[in-house]
PDB file of C-alpha atoms and ligand atoms in Angstrom:
ATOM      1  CA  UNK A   1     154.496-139.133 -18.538  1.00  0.00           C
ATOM      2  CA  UNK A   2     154.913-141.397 -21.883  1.00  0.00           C
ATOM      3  CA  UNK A   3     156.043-138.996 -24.840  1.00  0.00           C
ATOM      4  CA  UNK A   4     152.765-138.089 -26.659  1.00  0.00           C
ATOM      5  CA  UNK A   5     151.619-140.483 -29.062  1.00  0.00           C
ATOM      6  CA  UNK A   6     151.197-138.076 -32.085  1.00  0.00           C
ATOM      7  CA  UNK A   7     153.376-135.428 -33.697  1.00  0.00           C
ATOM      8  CA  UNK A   8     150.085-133.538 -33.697  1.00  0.00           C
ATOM      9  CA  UNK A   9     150.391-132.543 -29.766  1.00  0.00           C
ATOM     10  CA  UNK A  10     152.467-129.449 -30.464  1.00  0.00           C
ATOM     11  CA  UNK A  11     149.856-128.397 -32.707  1.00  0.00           C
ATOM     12  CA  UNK A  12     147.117-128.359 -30.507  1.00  0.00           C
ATOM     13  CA  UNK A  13     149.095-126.759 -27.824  1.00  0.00           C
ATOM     14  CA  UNK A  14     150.044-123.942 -29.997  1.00  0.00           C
ATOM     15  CA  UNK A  15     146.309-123.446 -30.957  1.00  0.00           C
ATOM     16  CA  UNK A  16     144.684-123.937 -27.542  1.00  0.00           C
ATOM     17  CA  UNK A  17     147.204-121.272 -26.657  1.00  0.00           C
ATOM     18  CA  UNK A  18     146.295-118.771 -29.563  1.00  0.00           C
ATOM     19  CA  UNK A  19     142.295-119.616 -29.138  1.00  0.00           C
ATOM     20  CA  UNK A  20     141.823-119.678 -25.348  1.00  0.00           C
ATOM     21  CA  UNK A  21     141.362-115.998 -25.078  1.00  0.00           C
ATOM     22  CA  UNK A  22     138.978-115.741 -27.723  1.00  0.00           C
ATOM     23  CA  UNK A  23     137.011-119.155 -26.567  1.00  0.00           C
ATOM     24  CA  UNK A  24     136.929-119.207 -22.971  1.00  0.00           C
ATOM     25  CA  UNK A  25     138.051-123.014 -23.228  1.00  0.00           C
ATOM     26  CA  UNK A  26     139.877-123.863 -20.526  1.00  0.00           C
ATOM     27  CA  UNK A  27     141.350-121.789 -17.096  1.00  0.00           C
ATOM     28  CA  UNK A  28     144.744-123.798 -17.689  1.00  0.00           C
ATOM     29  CA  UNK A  29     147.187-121.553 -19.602  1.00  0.00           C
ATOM     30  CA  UNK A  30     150.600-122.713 -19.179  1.00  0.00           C
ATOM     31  CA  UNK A  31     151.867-125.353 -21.890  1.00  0.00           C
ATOM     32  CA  UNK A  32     153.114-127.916 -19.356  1.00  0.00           C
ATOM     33  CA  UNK A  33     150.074-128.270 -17.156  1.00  0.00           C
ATOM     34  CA  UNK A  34     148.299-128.125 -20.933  1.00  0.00           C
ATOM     35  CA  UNK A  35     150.146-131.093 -20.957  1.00  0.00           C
ATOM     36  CA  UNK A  36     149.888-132.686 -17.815  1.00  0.00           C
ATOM     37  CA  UNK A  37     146.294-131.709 -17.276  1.00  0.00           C
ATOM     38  CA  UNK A  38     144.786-131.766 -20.473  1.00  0.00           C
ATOM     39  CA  UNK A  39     146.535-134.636 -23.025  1.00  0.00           C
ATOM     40  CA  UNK A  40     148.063-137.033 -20.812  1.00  0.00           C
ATOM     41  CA  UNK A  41     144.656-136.970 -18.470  1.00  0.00           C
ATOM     42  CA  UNK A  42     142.453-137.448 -21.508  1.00  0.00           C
ATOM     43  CA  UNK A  43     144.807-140.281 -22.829  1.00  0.00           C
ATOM     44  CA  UNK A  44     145.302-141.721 -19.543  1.00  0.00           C
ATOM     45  CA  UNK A  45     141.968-144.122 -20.251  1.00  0.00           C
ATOM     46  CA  UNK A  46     143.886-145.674 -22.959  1.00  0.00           C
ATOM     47  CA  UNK A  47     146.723-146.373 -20.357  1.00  0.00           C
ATOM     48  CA  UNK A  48     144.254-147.770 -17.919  1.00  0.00           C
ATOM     49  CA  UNK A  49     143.031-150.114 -21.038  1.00  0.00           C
ATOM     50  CA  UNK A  50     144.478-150.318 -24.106  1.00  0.00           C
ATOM     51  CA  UNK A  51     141.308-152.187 -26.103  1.00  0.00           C
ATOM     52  CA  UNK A  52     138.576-149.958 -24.538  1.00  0.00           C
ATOM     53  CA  UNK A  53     138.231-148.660 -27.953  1.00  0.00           C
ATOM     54  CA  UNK A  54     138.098-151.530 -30.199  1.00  0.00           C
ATOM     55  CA  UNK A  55     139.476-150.947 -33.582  1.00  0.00           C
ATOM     56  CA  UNK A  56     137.568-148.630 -35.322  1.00  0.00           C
ATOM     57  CA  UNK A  57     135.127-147.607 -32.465  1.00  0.00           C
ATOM     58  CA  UNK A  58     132.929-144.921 -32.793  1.00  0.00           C
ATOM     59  CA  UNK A  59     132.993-142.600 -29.507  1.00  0.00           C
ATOM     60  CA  UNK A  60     131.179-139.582 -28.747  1.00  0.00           C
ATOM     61  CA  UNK A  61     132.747-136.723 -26.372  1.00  0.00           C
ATOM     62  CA  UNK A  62     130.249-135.213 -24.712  1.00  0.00           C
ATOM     63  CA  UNK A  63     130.570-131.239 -23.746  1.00  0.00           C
ATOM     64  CA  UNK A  64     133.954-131.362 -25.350  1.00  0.00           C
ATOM     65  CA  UNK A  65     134.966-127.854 -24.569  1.00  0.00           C
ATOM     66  CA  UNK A  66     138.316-127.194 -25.813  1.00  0.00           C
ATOM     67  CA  UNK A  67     138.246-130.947 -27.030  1.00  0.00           C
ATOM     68  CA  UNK A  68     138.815-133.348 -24.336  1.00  0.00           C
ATOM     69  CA  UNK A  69     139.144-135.835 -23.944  1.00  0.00           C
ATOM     70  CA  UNK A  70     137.541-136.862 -27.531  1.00  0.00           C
ATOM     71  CA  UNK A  71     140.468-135.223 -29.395  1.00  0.00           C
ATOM     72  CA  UNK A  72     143.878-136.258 -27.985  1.00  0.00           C
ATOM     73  CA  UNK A  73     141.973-140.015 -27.953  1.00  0.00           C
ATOM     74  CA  UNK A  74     141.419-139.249 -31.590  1.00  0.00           C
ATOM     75  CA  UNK A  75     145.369-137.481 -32.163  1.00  0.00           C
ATOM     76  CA  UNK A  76     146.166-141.471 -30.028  1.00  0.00           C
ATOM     77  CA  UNK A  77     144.130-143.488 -32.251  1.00  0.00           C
ATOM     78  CA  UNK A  78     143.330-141.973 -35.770  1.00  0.00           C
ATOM     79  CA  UNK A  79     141.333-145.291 -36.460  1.00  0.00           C
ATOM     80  CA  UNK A  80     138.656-144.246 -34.427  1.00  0.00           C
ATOM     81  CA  UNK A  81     135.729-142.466 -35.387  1.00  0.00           C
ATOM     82  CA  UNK A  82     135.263-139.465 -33.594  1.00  0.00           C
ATOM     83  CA  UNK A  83     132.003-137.036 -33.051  1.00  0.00           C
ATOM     84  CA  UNK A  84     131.747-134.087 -30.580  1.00  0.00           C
ATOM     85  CA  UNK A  85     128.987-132.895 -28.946  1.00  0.00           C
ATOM     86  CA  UNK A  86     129.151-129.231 -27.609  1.00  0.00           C
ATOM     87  CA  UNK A  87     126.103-127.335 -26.753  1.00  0.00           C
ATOM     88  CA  UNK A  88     127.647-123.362 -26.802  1.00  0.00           C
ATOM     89  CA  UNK A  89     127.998-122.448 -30.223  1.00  0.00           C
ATOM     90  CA  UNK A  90     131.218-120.739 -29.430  1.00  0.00           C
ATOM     91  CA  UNK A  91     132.919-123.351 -28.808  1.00  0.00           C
ATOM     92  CA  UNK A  92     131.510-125.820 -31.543  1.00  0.00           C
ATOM     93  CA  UNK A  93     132.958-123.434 -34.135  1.00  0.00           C
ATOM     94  CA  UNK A  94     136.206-123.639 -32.093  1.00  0.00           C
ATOM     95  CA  UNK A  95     135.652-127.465 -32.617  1.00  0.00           C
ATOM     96  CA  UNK A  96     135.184-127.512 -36.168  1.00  0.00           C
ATOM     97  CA  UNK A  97     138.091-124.973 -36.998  1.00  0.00           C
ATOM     98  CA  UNK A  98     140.257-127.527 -34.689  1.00  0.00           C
ATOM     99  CA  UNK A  99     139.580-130.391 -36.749  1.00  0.00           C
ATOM    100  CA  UNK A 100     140.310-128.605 -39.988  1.00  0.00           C
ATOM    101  CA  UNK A 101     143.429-127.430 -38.657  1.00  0.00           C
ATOM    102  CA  UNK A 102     144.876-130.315 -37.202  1.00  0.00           C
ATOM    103  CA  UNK A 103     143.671-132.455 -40.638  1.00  0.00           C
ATOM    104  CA  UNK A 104     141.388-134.965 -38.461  1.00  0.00           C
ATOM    105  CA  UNK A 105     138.199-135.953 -39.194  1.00  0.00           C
ATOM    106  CA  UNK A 106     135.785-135.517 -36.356  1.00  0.00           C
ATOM    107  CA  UNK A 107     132.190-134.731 -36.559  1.00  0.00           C
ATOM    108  CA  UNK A 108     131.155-131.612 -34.574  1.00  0.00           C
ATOM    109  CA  UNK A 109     127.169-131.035 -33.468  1.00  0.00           C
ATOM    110  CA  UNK A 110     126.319-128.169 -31.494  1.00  0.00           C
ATOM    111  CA  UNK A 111     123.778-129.566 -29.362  1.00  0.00           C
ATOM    112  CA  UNK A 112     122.595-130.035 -26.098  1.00  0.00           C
ATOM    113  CA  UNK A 113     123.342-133.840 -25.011  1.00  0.00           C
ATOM    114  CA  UNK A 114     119.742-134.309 -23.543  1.00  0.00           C
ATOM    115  CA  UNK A 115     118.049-133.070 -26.956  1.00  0.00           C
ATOM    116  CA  UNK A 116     120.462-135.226 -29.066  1.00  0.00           C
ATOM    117  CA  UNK A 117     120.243-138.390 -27.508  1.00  0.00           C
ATOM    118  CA  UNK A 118     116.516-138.960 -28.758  1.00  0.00           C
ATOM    119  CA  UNK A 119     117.442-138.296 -31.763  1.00  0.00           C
ATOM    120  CA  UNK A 120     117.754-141.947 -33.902  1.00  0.00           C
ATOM    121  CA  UNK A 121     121.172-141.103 -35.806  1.00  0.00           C
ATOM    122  CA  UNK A 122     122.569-140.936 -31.912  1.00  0.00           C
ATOM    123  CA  UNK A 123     120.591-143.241 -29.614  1.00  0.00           C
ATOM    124  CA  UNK A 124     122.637-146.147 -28.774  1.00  0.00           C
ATOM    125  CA  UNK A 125     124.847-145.565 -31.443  1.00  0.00           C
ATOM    126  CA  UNK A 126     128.100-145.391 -30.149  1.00  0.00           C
ATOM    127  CA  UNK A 127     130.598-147.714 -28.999  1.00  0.00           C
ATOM    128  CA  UNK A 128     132.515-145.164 -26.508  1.00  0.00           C
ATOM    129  CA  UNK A 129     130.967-142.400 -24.941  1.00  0.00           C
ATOM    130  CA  UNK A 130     133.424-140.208 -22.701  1.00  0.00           C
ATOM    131  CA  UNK A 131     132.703-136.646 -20.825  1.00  0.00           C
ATOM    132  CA  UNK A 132     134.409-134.909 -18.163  1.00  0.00           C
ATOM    133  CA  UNK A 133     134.144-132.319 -16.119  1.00  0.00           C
ATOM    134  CA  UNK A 134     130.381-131.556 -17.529  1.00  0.00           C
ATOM    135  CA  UNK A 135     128.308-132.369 -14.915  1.00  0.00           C
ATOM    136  CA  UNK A 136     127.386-135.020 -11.693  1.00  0.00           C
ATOM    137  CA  UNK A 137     127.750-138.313 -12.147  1.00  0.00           C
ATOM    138  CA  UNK A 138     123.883-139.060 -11.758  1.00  0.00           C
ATOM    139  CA  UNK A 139     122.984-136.174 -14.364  1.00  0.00           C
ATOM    140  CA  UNK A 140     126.066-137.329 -16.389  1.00  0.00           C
ATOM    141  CA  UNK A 141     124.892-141.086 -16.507  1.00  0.00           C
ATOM    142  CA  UNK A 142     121.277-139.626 -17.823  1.00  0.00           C
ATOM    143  CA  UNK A 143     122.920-137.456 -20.222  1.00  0.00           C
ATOM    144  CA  UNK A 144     125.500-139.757 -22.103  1.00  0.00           C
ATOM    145  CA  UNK A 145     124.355-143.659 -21.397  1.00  0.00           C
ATOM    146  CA  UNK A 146     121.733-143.057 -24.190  1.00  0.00           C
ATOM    147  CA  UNK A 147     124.189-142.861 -26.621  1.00  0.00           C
ATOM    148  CA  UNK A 148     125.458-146.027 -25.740  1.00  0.00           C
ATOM    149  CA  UNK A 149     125.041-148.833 -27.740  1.00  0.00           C
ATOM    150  CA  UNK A 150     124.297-152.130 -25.899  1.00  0.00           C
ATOM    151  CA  UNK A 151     127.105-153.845 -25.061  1.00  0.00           C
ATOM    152  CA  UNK A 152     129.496-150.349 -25.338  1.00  0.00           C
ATOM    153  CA  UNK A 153     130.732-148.324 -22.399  1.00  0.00           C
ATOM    154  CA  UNK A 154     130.757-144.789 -20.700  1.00  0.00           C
ATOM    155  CA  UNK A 155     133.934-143.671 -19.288  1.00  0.00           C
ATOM    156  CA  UNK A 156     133.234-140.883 -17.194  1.00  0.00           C
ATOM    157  CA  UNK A 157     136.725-138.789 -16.238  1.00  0.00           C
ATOM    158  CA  UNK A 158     136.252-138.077 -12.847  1.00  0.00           C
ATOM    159  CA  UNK A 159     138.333-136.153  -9.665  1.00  0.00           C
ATOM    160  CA  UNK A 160     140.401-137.790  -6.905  1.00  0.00           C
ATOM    161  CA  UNK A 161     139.153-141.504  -6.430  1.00  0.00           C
ATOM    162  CA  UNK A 162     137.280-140.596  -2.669  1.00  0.00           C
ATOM    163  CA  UNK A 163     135.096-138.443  -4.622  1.00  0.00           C
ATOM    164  CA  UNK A 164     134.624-140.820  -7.619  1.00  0.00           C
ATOM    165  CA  UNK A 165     133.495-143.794  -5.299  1.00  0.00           C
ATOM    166  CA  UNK A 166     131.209-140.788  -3.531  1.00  0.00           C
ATOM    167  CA  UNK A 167     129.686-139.754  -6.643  1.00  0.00           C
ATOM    168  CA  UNK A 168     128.966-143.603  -7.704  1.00  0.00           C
ATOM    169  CA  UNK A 169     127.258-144.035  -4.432  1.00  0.00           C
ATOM    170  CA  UNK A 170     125.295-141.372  -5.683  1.00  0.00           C
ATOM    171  CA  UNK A 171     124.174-142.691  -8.687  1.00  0.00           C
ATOM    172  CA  UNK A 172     123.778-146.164  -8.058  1.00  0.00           C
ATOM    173  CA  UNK A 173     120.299-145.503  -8.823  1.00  0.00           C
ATOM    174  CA  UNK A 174     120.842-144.083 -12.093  1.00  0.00           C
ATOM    175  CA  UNK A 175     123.524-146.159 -13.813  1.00  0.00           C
ATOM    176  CA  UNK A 176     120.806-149.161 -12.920  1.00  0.00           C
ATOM    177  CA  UNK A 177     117.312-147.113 -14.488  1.00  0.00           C
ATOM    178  CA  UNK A 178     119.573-146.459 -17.219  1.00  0.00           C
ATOM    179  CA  UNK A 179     120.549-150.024 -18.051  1.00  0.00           C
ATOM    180  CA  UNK A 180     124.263-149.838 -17.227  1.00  0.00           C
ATOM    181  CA  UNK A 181     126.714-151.373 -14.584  1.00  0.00           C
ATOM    182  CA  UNK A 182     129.834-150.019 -13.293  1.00  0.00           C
ATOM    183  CA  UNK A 183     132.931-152.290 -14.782  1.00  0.00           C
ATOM    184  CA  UNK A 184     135.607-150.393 -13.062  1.00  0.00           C
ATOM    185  CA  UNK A 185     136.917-147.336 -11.713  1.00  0.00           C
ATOM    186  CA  UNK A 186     140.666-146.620 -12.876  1.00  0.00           C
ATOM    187  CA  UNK A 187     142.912-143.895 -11.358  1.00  0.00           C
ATOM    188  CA  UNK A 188     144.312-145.464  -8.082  1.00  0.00           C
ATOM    189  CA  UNK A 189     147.441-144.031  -8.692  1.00  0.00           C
ATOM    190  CA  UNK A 190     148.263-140.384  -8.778  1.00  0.00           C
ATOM    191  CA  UNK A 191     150.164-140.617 -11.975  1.00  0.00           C
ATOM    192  CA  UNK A 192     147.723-137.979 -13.377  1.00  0.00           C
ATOM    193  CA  UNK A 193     146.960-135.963 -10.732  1.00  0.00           C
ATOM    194  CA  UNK A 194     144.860-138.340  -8.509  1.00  0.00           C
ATOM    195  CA  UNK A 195     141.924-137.867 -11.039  1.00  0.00           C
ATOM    196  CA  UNK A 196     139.988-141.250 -11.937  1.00  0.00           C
ATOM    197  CA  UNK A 197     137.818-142.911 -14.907  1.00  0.00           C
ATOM    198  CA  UNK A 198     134.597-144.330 -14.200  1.00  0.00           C
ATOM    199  CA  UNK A 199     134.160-146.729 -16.603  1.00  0.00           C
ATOM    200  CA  UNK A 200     130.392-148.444 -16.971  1.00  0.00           C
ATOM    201  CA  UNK A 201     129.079-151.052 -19.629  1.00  0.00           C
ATOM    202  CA  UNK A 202     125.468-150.356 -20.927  1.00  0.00           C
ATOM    203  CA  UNK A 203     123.619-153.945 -20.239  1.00  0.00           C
ATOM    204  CA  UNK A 204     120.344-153.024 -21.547  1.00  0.00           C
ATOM    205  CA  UNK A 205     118.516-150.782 -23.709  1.00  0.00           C
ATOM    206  CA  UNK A 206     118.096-147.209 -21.914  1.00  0.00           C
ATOM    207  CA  UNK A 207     114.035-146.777 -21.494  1.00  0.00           C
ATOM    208  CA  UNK A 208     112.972-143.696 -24.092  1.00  0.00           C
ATOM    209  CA  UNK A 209     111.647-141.702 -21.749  1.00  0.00           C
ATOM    210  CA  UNK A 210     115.347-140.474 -20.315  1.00  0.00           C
ATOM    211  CA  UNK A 211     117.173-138.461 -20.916  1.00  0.00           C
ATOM    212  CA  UNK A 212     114.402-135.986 -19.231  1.00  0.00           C
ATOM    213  CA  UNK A 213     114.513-132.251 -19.736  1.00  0.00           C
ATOM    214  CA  UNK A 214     116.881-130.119 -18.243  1.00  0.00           C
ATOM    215  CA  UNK A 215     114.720-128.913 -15.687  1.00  0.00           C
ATOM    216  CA  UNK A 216     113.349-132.387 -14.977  1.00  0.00           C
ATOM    217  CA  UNK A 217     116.915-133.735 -14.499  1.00  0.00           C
ATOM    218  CA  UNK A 218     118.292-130.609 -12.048  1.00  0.00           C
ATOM    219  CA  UNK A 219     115.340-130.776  -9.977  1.00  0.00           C
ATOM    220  CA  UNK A 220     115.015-134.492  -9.233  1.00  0.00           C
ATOM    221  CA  UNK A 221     118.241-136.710  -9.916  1.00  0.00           C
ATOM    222  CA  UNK A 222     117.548-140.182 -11.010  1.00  0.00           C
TER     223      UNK A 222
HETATM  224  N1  SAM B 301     135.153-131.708 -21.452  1.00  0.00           N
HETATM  225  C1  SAM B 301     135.919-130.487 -21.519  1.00  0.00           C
HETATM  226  C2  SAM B 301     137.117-130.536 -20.582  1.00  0.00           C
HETATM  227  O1  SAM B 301     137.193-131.477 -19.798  1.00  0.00           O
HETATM  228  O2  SAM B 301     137.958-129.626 -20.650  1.00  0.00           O
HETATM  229  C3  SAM B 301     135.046-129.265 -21.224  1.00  0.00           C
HETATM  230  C4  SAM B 301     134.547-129.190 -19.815  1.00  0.00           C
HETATM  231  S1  SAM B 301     133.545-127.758 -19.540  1.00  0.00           S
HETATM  232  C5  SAM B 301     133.700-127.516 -17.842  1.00  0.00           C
HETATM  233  C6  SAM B 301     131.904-128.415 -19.734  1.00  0.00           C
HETATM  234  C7  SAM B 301     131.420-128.343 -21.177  1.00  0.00           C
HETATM  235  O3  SAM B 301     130.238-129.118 -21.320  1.00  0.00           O
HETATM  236  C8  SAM B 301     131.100-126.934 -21.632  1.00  0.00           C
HETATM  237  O4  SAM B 301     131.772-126.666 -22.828  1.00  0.00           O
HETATM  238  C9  SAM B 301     129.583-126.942 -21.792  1.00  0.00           C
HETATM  239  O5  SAM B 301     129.149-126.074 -22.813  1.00  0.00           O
HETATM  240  C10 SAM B 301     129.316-128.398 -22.121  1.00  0.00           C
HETATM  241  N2  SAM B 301     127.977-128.874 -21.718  1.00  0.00           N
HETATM  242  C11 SAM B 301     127.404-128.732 -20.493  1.00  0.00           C
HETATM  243  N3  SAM B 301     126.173-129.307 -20.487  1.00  0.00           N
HETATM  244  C12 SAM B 301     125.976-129.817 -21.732  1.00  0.00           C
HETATM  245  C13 SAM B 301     124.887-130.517 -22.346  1.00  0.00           C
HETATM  246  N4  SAM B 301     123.773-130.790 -21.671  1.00  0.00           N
HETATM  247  N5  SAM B 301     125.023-130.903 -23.635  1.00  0.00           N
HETATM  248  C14 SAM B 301     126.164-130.626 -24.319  1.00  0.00           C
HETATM  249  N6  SAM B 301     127.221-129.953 -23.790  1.00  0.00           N
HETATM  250  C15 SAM B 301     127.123-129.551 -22.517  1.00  0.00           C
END
């Protein structure tokens, strides 16, 4: 793994480890998987491609849990402009006190992504919209390519690359309703842990009906 690109690593190691208990933020405990699975997976998109955030890029993590991969991209590049979106209030407060303490700024809105994204201040209004681990790929496509601006991208952090191309089969339908295409799928290697990033660039304006309620969206998949 390269070193960490911040002195601010240790940091958030030391307080993931002190919070966890409290926040229920992530089932990884021990500071070198922290590490492994955590930092150097969130960062790995910036390995894959160094100008997917173009200078001063403004990216949204949605369902950032414990913060990732939105903060060690932000603790990377401190030019960016970072906002996370969390929908348990438990752990936006977690995400606010993380900020503070690490000295970053990073806006913090407890929300539900499917609320949020009709909102003008956040439809197609980001450059970079990332999530992992938060839900399906078709569901995720509904919930975060709103956000997109035209012309920006959604890298979804996905599991072992069989199951990403799986999962993009799956929402082939989706990613197109949505006005997106798939640019590329990163990961081949199993330099961190076989896991992958979907990456997809919005190509259209996403029609305002989507994304549909929760119910809506669990019962019939775009
Ligand atoms: N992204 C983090 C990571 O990779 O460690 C957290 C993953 S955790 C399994 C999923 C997170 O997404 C939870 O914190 C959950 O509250 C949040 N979440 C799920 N659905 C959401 C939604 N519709 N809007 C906003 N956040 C959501």
């Amino acid at each position: 793994m390269n070193p960490l690109p911040s002195p601010l690593f240790p940091l958030y190691l030391q307080i993931l480890l002190r919070e966890n208990a409290k926040h229920n933020l992530t089932a990884i405990t021990g500071p070198e998987e922290i590490r492994q699975k955590h930092f150097a997976d969130s960062l790995a998109l910036l390995d894959d491609d160094p100008c997917i955030l173009p200078p001063h890029a403004s990216l949204l993590d949605v369902g950032s849990g414990g913060g990732f991969p939105g903060v060690p991209l932000k603790l990377a590049r401190p030019d960016i402009a970072l906002t996370l979106l969390e929908a348990t209030g438990k752990k936006a407060g977690f995400l606010r006190a993380l900020a503070e303490e690490l000295g970053i700024e990073a806006a913090v809105l407890h929300a539900r992504a499917e609320i949020c994204a009709h909102e003008p201040a956040h439809r197609e209004q980001y450059d970079v919209v990332t999530a992992r681990a938060v839900a399906a790929l078709p569901m995720l496509c509904e919930l975060c390519l709103p956000f997109v601006k035209p012309g920006g991208v959604f890298a979804a952090y996905k599991g072992p690359r069989e199951n990403a191309e799986e999962e993009l089969r799956a929402a082939a339908n989706a990613i197109r309703i949505l006005g997106a295409r798939v640019e590329r799928v990163h990961g081949e290697s199993t330099a961190y842990g076989g896991r992958t990033r979907i990456v997809l660039r919005k190509i259209s304006q996403t029609p305002a009906k989507y994304p549909r309620n929760h119910g809506a969206m669990t019962k019939k998949p775009l």
